[in-house]
Amino acid sequence: MRVTGFIFRIIGIYLLMLAVHTGLLVWLTSGPIQEQFNQDAIGYARLTTPSVVAAYDTYHSSGYNKFLELIRNVMALRTDLNHLCIIDVEGRIVFDSANPGDGSREPQARITEPEALLAVKGLDLNGRLMRDVQNRTYLDIIVPHIEEWGRHRLSVRYNIAYSSWGDSRTTLRQRFLIAALISCFLGVLLLVLFAGRSGRPETRIEARD
């Protein structure tokens, strides 16, 4: 009995250490996953901005349906992209994927946020966390398009759902949990087998007495 009680204590300590270890792994990896999400989103915005602007310049006036098709292809590369806008240096929204229209009207809407206005007039990428009217967090990225000789007419603004980075975190947690359960099962099984083997001689000694 004393051996069995000792084994149960060892099992309890083992399970506690396994739970702490798994929790630390999840906590330590959440930050890098979030940072990787940010870098991937920024990289996507940088790479696709030239294509978006080229499609606008080539097809917006002379082949609007083709322009929309190209924009949809770009947006399909990220399923967490809510919408994108093309904005000129004066802050006029010349295209908004959330309200594409038919391409026949002159831009009416303007951006009003001071920081966004500075970003579309500047030459540097601007990324920040924002909240919409429903209090959902999203990544707001504004990428100025710099043409030859440093000419800057248009910027592309990306609205990327920030909650989507949690999908990777959830997947990682599930993997850690599965690994922890397997380790728990194997560890407890070995300890129980050890307890069984340790208890047999003790039982024989008691029978002789």
Coordinates of C-alpha atoms in Angstrom, one line a residue:
M1 CA 0.0 0.0 0.0
R2 CA 2.9 2.4 0.8
V3 CA 4.3 1.8 -2.6
T4 CA 0.9 2.4 -4.3
G5 CA 0.5 5.7 -2.3
F6 CA 3.9 6.8 -3.3
I7 CA 3.2 6.1 -7.0
F8 CA 0.0 8.1 -6.8
R9 CA 1.9 11.0 -5.4
I10 CA 4.4 10.8 -8.2
I11 CA 1.6 10.6 -10.8
G12 CA 0.1 13.8 -9.3
I13 CA 3.4 15.6 -9.4
Y14 CA 4.0 14.5 -13.0
L15 CA 0.6 15.7 -14.1
L16 CA 1.1 19.0 -12.4
M17 CA 4.5 19.5 -14.1
L18 CA 3.1 18.5 -17.4
A19 CA 0.2 21.0 -17.1
V20 CA 2.6 23.8 -16.2
H21 CA 5.0 22.9 -19.0
T22 CA 2.2 22.9 -21.6
G23 CA 0.8 26.2 -20.3
L24 CA 4.2 27.9 -20.5
L25 CA 4.7 26.6 -24.1
V26 CA 1.4 28.1 -25.1
W27 CA 2.2 31.4 -23.4
L28 CA 5.7 31.7 -24.8
T29 CA 4.7 30.9 -28.3
S30 CA 1.6 33.3 -28.5
G31 CA 3.8 36.4 -28.9
P32 CA 5.9 35.0 -31.8
I33 CA 2.8 33.8 -33.6
Q34 CA 1.2 37.2 -33.3
E35 CA 4.3 38.9 -34.6
Q36 CA 4.5 36.5 -37.5
F37 CA 0.9 37.3 -38.4
N38 CA 1.7 41.0 -38.4
Q39 CA 4.8 40.5 -40.6
D40 CA 2.8 38.2 -43.0
A41 CA 0.1 40.8 -43.3
I42 CA 2.5 43.6 -44.0
G43 CA 4.4 41.5 -46.5
Y44 CA 1.2 40.7 -48.3
A45 CA 0.3 44.4 -48.5
R46 CA 3.7 45.4 -49.8
L47 CA 3.7 42.7 -52.5
T48 CA 0.2 43.3 -53.8
T49 CA 0.1 47.1 -53.8
P50 CA 1.9 47.4 -57.2
S51 CA -0.5 44.9 -58.8
V52 CA -3.5 46.8 -57.3
V53 CA -2.4 50.2 -58.6
A54 CA -1.4 48.7 -62.0
A55 CA -4.9 47.2 -62.4
Y56 CA -6.5 50.5 -61.4
D57 CA -4.4 52.5 -63.9
T58 CA -4.9 50.0 -66.7
Y59 CA -8.5 48.9 -66.4
H60 CA -10.5 51.1 -64.1
S61 CA -11.6 53.5 -66.8
S62 CA -11.4 51.2 -69.9
G63 CA -12.3 47.8 -68.5
Y64 CA -14.0 48.0 -65.1
N65 CA -15.1 44.3 -65.0
K66 CA -11.5 43.2 -65.7
F67 CA -10.3 45.5 -63.0
L68 CA -12.8 44.0 -60.5
E69 CA -11.7 40.5 -61.4
L70 CA -8.0 41.4 -60.8
I71 CA -8.9 43.0 -57.4
R72 CA -10.9 39.9 -56.4
N73 CA -7.9 37.7 -57.3
V74 CA -5.6 39.8 -55.1
M75 CA -8.1 39.7 -52.2
A76 CA -8.5 35.9 -52.5
L77 CA -4.9 35.6 -51.4
R78 CA -5.9 36.4 -47.9
T79 CA -9.2 35.1 -46.6
D80 CA -9.0 37.4 -43.6
L81 CA -8.9 40.6 -45.7
N82 CA -12.1 42.5 -45.1
H83 CA -11.7 45.0 -47.9
L84 CA -9.2 47.3 -49.5
C85 CA -9.3 50.9 -50.8
I86 CA -7.3 52.9 -53.3
I87 CA -6.7 56.5 -52.1
D88 CA -5.1 59.4 -53.8
V89 CA -2.7 61.8 -52.0
E90 CA -5.6 64.2 -51.3
G91 CA -7.4 61.6 -49.3
R92 CA -10.1 60.8 -51.9
I93 CA -11.1 57.2 -52.0
V94 CA -11.0 56.4 -55.7
F95 CA -12.0 52.7 -55.2
D96 CA -13.4 50.7 -52.2
S97 CA -13.9 47.0 -52.6
A98 CA -16.7 47.2 -50.0
N99 CA -18.7 49.4 -52.3
P100 CA -17.2 48.9 -55.8
G101 CA -20.1 50.5 -57.8
D102 CA -19.8 50.4 -61.6
G103 CA -16.8 52.7 -62.0
S104 CA -18.6 55.5 -63.7
R105 CA -18.8 57.9 -60.8
E106 CA -16.2 60.3 -59.6
P107 CA -14.9 59.6 -56.0
Q108 CA -17.0 61.3 -53.4
A109 CA -15.8 59.9 -50.1
R110 CA -12.6 61.0 -48.4
I111 CA -10.7 59.7 -45.4
T112 CA -10.8 62.1 -42.4
E113 CA -8.5 60.5 -39.9
P114 CA -5.4 62.8 -39.5
E115 CA -3.0 59.8 -39.2
A116 CA -4.4 58.2 -42.3
L117 CA -4.2 61.4 -44.2
L118 CA -0.5 61.7 -43.3
A119 CA 0.1 58.1 -44.3
V120 CA -1.4 58.5 -47.8
K121 CA 0.6 61.7 -48.4
G122 CA 3.8 60.1 -47.1
L123 CA 6.2 57.6 -48.5
D124 CA 6.4 55.1 -45.7
L125 CA 4.1 52.1 -44.9
N126 CA 1.8 52.7 -42.0
G127 CA 0.3 49.9 -39.9
R128 CA -1.8 50.1 -36.8
L129 CA -4.4 48.3 -34.8
M130 CA -7.9 49.7 -35.1
R131 CA -11.5 48.9 -33.9
D132 CA -14.6 49.1 -36.0
V133 CA -18.0 50.2 -34.9
Q134 CA -18.7 46.6 -33.6
N135 CA -15.6 46.8 -31.5
R136 CA -13.8 44.2 -33.6
T137 CA -10.0 44.6 -33.9
Y138 CA -8.5 44.8 -37.3
L139 CA -5.1 45.6 -38.8
D140 CA -5.1 48.8 -40.8
I141 CA -2.2 49.0 -43.3
I142 CA -1.6 51.9 -45.7
V143 CA 1.0 51.3 -48.4
P144 CA 2.1 54.2 -50.6
H145 CA 2.8 53.2 -54.2
I146 CA 6.1 54.8 -55.3
E147 CA 6.5 55.0 -59.1
E148 CA 9.6 55.7 -61.1
W149 CA 11.5 58.8 -60.2
G150 CA 9.8 58.9 -56.8
R151 CA 6.4 59.9 -58.1
H152 CA 3.6 59.2 -55.6
R153 CA -0.1 59.4 -56.6
L154 CA -1.9 56.6 -54.9
S155 CA -1.9 54.4 -51.8
V156 CA -3.6 51.2 -51.0
R157 CA -5.3 50.7 -47.7
Y158 CA -5.9 47.2 -46.3
N159 CA -8.4 46.2 -43.6
I160 CA -7.3 42.8 -42.3
A161 CA -9.3 41.0 -39.5
Y162 CA -6.9 40.8 -36.6
S163 CA -8.9 38.0 -34.9
S164 CA -7.7 35.6 -37.6
W165 CA -4.2 35.4 -36.0
G166 CA -5.9 33.5 -33.2
D167 CA -6.6 30.6 -35.6
S168 CA -2.9 29.8 -35.7
R169 CA -2.8 30.1 -31.9
T170 CA -5.8 27.8 -31.5
T171 CA -4.2 25.2 -33.8
L172 CA -1.0 25.4 -31.8
R173 CA -2.9 25.0 -28.5
Q174 CA -4.7 22.0 -29.9
R175 CA -1.4 20.3 -30.9
F176 CA 0.1 21.0 -27.5
L177 CA -3.0 19.6 -25.8
I178 CA -2.8 16.4 -27.9
A179 CA 0.9 16.0 -27.2
A180 CA 0.2 16.6 -23.4
L181 CA -2.6 14.0 -23.4
I182 CA -0.4 11.4 -25.1
S183 CA 2.5 12.1 -22.7
C184 CA 0.1 11.9 -19.8
F185 CA -1.3 8.6 -20.9
L186 CA 2.1 7.1 -21.5
G187 CA 3.6 8.5 -18.3
V188 CA 0.7 7.3 -16.1
L189 CA 0.8 3.9 -17.8
L190 CA 4.5 3.4 -17.1
L191 CA 4.0 4.5 -13.5
V192 CA 1.1 2.1 -13.0
L193 CA 3.1 -0.7 -14.5
F194 CA 6.0 0.2 -12.2
A195 CA 3.6 0.2 -9.2
G196 CA 2.3 -3.2 -10.1
R197 CA 5.8 -4.7 -10.4
S198 CA 6.8 -3.0 -7.1
G199 CA 3.8 -4.4 -5.3
R200 CA 4.2 -8.0 -6.1
P201 CA 7.2 -8.8 -3.9
E202 CA 5.6 -7.0 -1.0
T203 CA 2.5 -9.1 -1.4
R204 CA 4.5 -12.3 -1.3
I205 CA 6.4 -11.3 1.8
E206 CA 3.1 -10.6 3.6
A207 CA 1.7 -14.0 2.6
R208 CA 4.8 -15.8 4.1
D209 CA 4.3 -14.0 7.4

